[in-house]
Structures are given as structure tokens and as C-alpha cells.
mmCIF file of C-alpha atoms in Angstrom:
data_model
loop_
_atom_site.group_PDB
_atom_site.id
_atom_site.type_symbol
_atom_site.label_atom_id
_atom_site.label_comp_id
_atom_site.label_asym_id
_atom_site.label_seq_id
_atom_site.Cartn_x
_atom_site.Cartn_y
_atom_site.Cartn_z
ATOM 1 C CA UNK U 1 0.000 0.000 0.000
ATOM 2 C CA UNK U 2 2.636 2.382 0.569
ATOM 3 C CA UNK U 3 4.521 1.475 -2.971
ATOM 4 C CA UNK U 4 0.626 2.754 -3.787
ATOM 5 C CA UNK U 5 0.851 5.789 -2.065
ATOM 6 C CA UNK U 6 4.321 6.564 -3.469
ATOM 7 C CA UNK U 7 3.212 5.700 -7.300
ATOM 8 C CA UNK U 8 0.373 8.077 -6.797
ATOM 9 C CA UNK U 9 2.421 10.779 -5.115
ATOM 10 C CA UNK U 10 4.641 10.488 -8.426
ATOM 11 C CA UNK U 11 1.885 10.713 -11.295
ATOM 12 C CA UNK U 12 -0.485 12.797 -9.444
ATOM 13 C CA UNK U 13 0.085 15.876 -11.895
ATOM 14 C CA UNK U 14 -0.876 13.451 -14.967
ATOM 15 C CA UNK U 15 -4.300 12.385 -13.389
ATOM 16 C CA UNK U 16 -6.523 13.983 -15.861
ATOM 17 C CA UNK U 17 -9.331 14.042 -12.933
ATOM 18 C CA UNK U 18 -7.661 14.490 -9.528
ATOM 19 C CA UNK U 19 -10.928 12.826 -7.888
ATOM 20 C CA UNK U 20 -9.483 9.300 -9.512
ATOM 21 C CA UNK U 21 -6.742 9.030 -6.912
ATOM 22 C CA UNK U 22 -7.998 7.191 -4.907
ATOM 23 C CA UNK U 23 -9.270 4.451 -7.980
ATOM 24 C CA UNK U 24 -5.149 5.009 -9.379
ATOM 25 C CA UNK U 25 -4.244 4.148 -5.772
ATOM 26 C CA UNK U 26 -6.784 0.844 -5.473
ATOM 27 C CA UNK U 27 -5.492 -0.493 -9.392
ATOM 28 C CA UNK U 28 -1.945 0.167 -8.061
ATOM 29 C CA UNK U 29 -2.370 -2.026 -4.782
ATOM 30 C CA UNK U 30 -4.553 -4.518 -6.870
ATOM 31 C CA UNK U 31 -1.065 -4.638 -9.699
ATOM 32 C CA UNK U 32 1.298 -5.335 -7.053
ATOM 33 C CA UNK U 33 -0.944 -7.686 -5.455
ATOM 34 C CA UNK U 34 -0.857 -9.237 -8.624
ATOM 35 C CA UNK U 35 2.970 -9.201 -8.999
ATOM 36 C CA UNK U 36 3.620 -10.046 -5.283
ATOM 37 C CA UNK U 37 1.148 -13.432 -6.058
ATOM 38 C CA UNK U 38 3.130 -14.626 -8.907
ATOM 39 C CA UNK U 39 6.479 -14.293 -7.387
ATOM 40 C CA UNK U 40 5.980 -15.827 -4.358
ATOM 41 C CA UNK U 41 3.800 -18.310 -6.276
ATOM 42 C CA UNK U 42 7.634 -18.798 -8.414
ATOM 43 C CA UNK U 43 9.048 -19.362 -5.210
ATOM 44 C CA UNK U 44 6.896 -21.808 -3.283
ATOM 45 C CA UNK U 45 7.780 -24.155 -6.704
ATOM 46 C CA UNK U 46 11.468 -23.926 -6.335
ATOM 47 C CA UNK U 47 11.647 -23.481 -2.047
ATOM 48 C CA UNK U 48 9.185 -26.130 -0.330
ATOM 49 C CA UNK U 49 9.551 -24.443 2.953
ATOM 50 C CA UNK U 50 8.000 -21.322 2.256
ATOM 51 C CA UNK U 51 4.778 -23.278 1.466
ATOM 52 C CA UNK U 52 3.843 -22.520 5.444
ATOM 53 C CA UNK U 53 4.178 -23.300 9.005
ATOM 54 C CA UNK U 54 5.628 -26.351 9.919
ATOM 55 C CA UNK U 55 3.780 -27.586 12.663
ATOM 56 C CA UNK U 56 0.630 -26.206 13.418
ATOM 57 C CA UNK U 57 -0.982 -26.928 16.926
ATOM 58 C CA UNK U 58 -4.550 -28.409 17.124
ATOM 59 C CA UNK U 59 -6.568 -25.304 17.430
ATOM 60 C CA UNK U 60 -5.014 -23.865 14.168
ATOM 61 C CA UNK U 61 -5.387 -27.298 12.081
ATOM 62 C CA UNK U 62 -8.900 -26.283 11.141
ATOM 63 C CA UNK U 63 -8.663 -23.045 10.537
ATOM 64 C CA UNK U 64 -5.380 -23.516 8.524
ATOM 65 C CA UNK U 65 -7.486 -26.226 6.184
ATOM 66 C CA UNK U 66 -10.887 -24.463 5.591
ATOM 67 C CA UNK U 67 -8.201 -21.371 5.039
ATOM 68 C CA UNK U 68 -6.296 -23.453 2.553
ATOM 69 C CA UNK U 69 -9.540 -25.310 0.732
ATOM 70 C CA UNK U 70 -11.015 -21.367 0.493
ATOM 71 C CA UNK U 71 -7.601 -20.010 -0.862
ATOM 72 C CA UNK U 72 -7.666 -23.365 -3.823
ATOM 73 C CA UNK U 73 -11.084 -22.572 -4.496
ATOM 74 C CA UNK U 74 -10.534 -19.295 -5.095
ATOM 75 C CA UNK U 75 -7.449 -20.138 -6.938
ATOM 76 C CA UNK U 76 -9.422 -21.998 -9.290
ATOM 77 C CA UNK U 77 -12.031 -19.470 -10.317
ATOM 78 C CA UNK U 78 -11.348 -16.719 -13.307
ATOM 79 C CA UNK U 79 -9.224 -13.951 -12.734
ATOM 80 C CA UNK U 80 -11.894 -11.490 -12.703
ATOM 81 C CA UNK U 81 -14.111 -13.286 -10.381
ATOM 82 C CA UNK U 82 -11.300 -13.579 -7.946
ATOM 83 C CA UNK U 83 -10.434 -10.489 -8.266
ATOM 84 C CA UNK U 84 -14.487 -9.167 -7.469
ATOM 85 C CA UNK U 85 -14.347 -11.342 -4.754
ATOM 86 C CA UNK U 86 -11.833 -10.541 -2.963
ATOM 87 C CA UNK U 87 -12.419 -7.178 -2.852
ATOM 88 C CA UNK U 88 -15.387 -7.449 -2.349
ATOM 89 C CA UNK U 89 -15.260 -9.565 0.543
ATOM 90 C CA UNK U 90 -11.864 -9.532 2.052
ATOM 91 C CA UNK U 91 -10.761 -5.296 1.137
ATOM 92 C CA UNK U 92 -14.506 -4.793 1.864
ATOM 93 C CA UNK U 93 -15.369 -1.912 -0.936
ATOM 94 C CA UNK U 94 -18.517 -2.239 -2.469
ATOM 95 C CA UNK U 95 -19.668 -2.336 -5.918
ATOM 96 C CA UNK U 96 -18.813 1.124 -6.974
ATOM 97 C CA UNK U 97 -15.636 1.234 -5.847
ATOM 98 C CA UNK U 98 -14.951 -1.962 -7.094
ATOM 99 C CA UNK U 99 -16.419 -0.957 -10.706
ATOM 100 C CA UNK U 100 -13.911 1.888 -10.489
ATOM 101 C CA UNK U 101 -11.051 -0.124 -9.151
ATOM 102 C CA UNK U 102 -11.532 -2.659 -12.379
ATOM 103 C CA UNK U 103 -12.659 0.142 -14.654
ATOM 104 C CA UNK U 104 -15.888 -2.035 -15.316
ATOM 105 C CA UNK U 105 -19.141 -1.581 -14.979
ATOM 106 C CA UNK U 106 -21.435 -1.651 -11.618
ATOM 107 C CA UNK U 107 -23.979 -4.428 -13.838
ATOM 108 C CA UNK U 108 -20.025 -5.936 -14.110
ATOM 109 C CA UNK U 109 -19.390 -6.302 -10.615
ATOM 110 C CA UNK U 110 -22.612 -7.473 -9.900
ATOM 111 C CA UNK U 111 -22.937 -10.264 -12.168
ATOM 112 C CA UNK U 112 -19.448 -11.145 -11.786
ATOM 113 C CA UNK U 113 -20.028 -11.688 -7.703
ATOM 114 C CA UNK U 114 -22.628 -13.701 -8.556
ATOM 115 C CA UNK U 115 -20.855 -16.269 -10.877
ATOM 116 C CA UNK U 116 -17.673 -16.058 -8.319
ATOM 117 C CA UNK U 117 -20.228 -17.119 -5.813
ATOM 118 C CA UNK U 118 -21.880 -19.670 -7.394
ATOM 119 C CA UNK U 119 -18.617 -21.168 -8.677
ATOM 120 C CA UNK U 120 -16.908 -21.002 -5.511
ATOM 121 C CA UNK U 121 -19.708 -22.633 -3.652
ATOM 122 C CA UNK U 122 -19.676 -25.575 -5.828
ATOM 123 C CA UNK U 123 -16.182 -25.794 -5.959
ATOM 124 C CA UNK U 124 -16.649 -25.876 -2.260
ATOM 125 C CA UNK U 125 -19.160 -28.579 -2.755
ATOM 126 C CA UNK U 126 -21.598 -26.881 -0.584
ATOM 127 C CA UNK U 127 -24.860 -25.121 -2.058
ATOM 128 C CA UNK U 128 -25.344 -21.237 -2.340
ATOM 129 C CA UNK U 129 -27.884 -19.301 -0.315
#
């Protein structure tokens, strides 16, 4: 976020509407999100022990595998429905600020949360309310 906040501080004289900072500061955290994902995603292949912790105690065995089945799920579903999700859910912005983060539409958002949904449900095997 602060990378964000720097990038921003940077280009703010070639925002053509100075009221979009805060959307050029959300697409910034949501492209080194991106970058950050694929890396690390590089280096779990090639160093086994960054994959997590090594021994978790009993309290943290569930959490750590309905944490893990969510993340594979999510993993599995299209980009952009991961994307809507997650911000959705997890950054907790709602649809317009999510429309403006993705430069799509509000009708885009909406639909697209309710395929992500839907798909993660069943690829949860459990059925959507």
C-alpha cells in the first residue's frame, strides 16, 4: 500500500481528474498484489519451505485447512471473479468502488459476484444461499 501511495504521489500531476486518486491508488495495490502473487507463487515451486508453518498446533489445524480449501477454491475461479471477490469480501469496498477499481461496470461487478459465488460454492461442494 505504501509502494501505492508513493506511485500516486509520483503521477499525481498526470491524473486527468484528480478525484481518480484514490481508484489510481486501489489499481496500483490490486497490480502489485498481482505481482507479489506470482512471485511468491515462483518461489513456493522452487523453495518447499516457504509453502507454510511447519507444525501447526490443534486449534489452528482447522482453521489452517478451511483457510487453505477457500484459498484453492478461489485459486481456481477466473481472474476477474477472484479479483471481485476478494475485494469485495476480504478489502470490503462495495460495488462502486470496485467498478472503479476494475474500470468495469457496476452491472459488471454485480454479475461477476454472482458467478464467483456460485462457482466457488460448488467448488466448495456446498450449495449457495
Amino acid at each position: 500500500v505504501q509502494d501505492a501511495f508513493e506511485r500516486l504521489h509520483r503521477r499525481w500531476h498526470r491524473l486527468r481528474d484528480p478525484g481518480s486518486g484514490l481508484a489510481y491508488a486501489r489499481s496500483t495495490v490490486l497490480n502489485g498484489c498481482r505481482t507479489v502473487h506470482r512471485r511468491s507463487a515462483v518461489a513456493r515451486k522452487h523453495v518447499p519451505w516457504l509453502s507454510g508453518p511447519s507444525a501447526p498446533g490443534p486449534d489452528t489445524e482447522t482453521a489452517l485447512a478451511e483457510r487453505g480449501e477457500m484459498l484453492m477454491a478461489l485459486r481456481r475461479l477466473p481472474r476477474r471473479q477472484r479479483e471481485v471477490l476478494v475485494l469485495r469480501y476480504y478489502a470490503d469496498l462495495d460495488v462502486a468502488e470496485i467498478a472503479e477499481t476494475l474500470q468495469i461496470s457496476p452491472g459488471a461487478v454485480r454479475s461477476t459476484t454472482s458467478r464467483g459465488l456460485a462457482a466457488l460454492a460448488a467448488g466448495l461442494g456446498r450449495t449457495q444461499r
